mmCIF file of C-alpha atoms in Angstrom:
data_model
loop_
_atom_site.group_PDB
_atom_site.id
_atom_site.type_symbol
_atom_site.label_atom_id
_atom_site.label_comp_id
_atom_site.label_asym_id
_atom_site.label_seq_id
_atom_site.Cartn_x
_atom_site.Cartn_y
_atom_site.Cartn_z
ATOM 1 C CA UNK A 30 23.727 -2.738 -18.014
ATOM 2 C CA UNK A 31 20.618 -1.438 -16.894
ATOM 3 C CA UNK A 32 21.061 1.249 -13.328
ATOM 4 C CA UNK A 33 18.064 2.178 -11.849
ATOM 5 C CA UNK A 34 17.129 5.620 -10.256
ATOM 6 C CA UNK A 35 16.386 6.381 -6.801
ATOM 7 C CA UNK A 36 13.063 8.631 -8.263
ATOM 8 C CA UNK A 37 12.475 5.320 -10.348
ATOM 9 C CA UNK A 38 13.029 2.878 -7.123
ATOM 10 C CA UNK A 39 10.789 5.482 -5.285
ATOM 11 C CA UNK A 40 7.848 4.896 -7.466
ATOM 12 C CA UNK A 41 7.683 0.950 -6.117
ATOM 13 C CA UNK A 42 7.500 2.009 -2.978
ATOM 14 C CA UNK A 43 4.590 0.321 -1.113
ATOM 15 C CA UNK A 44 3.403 -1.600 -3.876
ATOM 16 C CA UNK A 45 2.438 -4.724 -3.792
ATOM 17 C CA UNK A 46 3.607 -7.662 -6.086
ATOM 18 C CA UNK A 47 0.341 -7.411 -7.961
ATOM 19 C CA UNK A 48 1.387 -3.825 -8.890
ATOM 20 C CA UNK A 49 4.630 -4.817 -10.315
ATOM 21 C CA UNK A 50 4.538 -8.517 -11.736
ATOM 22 C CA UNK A 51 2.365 -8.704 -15.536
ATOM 23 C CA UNK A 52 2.882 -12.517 -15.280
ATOM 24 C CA UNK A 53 0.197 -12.809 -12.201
ATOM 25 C CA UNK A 54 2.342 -14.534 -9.939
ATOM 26 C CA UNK A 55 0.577 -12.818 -6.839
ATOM 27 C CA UNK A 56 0.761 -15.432 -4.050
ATOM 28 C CA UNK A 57 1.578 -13.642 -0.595
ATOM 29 C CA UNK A 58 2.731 -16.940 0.540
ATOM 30 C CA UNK A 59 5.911 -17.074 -1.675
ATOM 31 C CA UNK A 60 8.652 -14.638 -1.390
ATOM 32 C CA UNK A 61 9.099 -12.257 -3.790
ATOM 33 C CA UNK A 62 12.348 -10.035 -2.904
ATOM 34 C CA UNK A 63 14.565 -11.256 -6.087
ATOM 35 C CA UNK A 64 10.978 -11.411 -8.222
ATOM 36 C CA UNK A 65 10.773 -7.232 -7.403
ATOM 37 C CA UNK A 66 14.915 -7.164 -8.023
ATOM 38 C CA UNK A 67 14.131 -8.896 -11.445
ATOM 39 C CA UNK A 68 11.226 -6.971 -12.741
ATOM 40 C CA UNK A 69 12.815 -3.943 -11.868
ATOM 41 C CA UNK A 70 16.358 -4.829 -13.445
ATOM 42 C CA UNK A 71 14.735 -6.878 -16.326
ATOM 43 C CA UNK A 72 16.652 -10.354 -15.151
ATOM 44 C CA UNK A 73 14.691 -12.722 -17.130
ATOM 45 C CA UNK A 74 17.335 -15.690 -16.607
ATOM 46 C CA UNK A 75 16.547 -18.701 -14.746
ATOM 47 C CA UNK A 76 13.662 -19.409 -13.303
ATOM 48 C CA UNK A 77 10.982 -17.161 -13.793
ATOM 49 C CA UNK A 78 7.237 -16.039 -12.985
ATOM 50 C CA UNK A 79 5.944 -16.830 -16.175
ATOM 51 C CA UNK A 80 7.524 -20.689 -15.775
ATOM 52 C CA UNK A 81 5.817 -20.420 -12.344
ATOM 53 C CA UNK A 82 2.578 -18.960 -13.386
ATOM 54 C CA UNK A 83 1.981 -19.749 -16.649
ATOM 55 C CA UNK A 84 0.133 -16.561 -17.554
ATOM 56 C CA UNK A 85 1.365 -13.161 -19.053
ATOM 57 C CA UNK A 86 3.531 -12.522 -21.261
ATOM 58 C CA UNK A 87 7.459 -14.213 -21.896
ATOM 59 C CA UNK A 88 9.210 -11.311 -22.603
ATOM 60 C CA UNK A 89 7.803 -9.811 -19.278
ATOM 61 C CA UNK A 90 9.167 -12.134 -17.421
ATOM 62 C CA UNK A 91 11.311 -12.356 -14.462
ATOM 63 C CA UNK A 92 13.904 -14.467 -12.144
ATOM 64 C CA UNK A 93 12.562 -15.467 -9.048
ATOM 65 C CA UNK A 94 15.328 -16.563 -7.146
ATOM 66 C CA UNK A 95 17.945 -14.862 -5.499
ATOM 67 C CA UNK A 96 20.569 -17.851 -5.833
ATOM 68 C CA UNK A 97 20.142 -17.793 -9.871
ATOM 69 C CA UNK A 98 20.625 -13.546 -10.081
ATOM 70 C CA UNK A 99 23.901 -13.781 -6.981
ATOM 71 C CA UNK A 100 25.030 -16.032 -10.110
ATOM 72 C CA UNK A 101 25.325 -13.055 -12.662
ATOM 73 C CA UNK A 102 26.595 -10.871 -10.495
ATOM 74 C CA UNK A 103 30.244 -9.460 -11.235
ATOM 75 C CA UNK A 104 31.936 -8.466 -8.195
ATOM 76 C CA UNK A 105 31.029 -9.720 -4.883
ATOM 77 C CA UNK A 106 32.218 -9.592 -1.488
ATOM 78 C CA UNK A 107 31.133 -8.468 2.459
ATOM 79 C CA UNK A 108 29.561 -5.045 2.570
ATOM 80 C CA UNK A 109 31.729 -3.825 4.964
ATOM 81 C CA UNK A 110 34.361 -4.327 2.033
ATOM 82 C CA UNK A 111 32.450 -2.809 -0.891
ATOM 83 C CA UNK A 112 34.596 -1.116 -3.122
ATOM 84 C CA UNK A 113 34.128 2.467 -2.806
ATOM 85 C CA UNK A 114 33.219 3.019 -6.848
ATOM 86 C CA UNK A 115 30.457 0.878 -6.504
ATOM 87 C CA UNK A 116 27.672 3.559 -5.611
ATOM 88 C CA UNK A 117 24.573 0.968 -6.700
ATOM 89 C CA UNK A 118 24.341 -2.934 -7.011
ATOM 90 C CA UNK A 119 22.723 -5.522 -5.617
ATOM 91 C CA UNK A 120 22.860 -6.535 -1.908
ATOM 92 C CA UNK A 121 21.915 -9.342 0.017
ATOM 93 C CA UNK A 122 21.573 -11.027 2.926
ATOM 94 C CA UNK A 123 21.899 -15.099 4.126
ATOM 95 C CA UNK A 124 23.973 -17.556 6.404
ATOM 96 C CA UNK A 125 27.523 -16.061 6.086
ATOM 97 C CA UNK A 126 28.992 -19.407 6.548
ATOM 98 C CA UNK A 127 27.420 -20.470 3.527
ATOM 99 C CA UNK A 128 29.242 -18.023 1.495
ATOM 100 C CA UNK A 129 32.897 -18.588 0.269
ATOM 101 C CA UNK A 130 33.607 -14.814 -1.309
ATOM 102 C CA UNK A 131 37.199 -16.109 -2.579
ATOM 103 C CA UNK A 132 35.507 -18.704 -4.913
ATOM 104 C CA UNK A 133 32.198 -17.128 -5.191
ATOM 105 C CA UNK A 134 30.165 -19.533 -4.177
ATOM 106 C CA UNK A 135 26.723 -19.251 -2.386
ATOM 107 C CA UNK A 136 24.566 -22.264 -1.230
ATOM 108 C CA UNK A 137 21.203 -21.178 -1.655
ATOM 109 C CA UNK A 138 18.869 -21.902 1.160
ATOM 110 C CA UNK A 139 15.325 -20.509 2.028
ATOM 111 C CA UNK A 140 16.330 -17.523 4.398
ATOM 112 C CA UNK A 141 18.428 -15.074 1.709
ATOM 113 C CA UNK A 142 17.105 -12.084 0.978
ATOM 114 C CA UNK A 143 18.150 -9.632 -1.974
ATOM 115 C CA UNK A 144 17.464 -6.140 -2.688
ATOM 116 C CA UNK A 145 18.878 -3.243 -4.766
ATOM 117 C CA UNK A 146 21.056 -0.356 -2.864
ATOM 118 C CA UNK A 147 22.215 3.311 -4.118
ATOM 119 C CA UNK A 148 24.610 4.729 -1.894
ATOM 120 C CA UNK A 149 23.023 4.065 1.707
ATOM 121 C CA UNK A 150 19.301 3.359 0.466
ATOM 122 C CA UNK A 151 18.276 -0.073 -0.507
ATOM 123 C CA UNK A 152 14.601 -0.778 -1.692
ATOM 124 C CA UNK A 153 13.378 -4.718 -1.434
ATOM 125 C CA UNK A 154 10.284 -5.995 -1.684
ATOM 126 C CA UNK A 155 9.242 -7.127 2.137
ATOM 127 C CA UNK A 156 7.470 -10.364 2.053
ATOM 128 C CA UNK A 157 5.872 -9.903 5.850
ATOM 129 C CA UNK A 158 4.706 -6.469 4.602
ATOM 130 C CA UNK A 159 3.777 -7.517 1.110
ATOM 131 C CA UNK A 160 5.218 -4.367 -0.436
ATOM 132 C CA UNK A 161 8.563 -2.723 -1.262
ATOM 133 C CA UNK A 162 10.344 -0.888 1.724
ATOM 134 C CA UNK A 163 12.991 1.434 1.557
ATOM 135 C CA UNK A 164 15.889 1.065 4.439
ATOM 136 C CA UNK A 165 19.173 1.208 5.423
ATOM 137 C CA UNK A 166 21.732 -1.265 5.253
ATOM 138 C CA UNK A 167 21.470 -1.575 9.239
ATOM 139 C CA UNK A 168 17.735 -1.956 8.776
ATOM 140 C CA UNK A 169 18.226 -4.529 6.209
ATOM 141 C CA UNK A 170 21.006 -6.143 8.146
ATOM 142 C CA UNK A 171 18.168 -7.510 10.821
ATOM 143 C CA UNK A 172 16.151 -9.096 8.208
ATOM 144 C CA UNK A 173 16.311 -12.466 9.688
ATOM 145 C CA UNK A 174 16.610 -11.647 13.310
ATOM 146 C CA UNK A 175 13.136 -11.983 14.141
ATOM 147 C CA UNK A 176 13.842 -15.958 13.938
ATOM 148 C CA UNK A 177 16.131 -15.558 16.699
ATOM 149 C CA UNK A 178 19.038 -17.294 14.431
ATOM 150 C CA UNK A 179 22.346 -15.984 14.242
ATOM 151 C CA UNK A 180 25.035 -16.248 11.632
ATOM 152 C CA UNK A 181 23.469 -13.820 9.377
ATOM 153 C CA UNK A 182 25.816 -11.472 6.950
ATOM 154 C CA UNK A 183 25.221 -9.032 4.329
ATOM 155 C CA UNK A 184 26.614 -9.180 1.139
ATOM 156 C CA UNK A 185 27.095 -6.603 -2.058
ATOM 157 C CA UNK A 186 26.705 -8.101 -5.247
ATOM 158 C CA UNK A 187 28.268 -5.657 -8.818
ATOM 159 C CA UNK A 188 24.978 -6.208 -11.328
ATOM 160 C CA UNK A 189 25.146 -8.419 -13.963
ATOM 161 C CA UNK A 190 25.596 -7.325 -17.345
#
């Protein structure tokens, strides 16, 4: 199992997509948050950028939706009931109603978000800024509240193997 560094995380820090994806899937109109998750953590399951694009490289590829990596994930639950071993994972954000943590189940929809959190920092690529941000988990909480929509809960996700 790959575990990133904070240093390493640091280095993506305002880059944009362009800077991180070798498969030239660039367009600022699609969101990229689980495309940065998977380039970083080498997820090349699923769907990917190369399927999308058609250009790079296969073996550089990378998943680009957050539905297909919550999937792999091991342990999942609420973050305000993260276990307190698990320093870094995966955490993300959507409709908690369309969540069941007992069965693990998450209906993907457009507005989920995913990033990748150590301790109290979480880096994700932020598709209105169009480069990777660093915040909190309160920070990353509001994600959606710009739309005015409520119902929104954040979720921590153990990474896949």
């Amino acid at each position: 199992m790959r575990m990133p560094t904070a240093l390493e995380l640091d280095g993506y820090l305002n880059k944009n997509i362009k800077e991180i994806c070798p498969c030239e899937l660039w367009d600022n109109g699609l969101s990229h948050c689980a495309h940065f998750v998977s380039h970083v953590m080498n997820y090349q399951f699923g769907y990917t950028c190369f399927q999308m694009s058609g250009k790079g490289e296969k073996d550089k590829t990378a998943c680009v939706r957050v539905v297909e990596i919550f999937q792999h994930t091991r342990r999942f639950g609420k973050w305000a009931d993260r276990p307190k071993d698990l320093k870094t994972g995966l955490i993300f954000i959507t409709l908690g109603k369309l969540v069941d943590v007992k069965k693990k189940t998450y209906t993907g929809i457009p507005q989920n978000h995913i990033g990748i959190f150590i301790g109290d920092d979480i880096w994700q690529y932020r598709n209105r800024s169009k480069h990777v941000v660093k915040q909190t988990p309160t920070v990353f909480s509001q994600h959606y509240d710009y739309t005015g929509k409520k119902g929104f809960e954040i979720f921590y996700g153990e990474f896949p193997l």
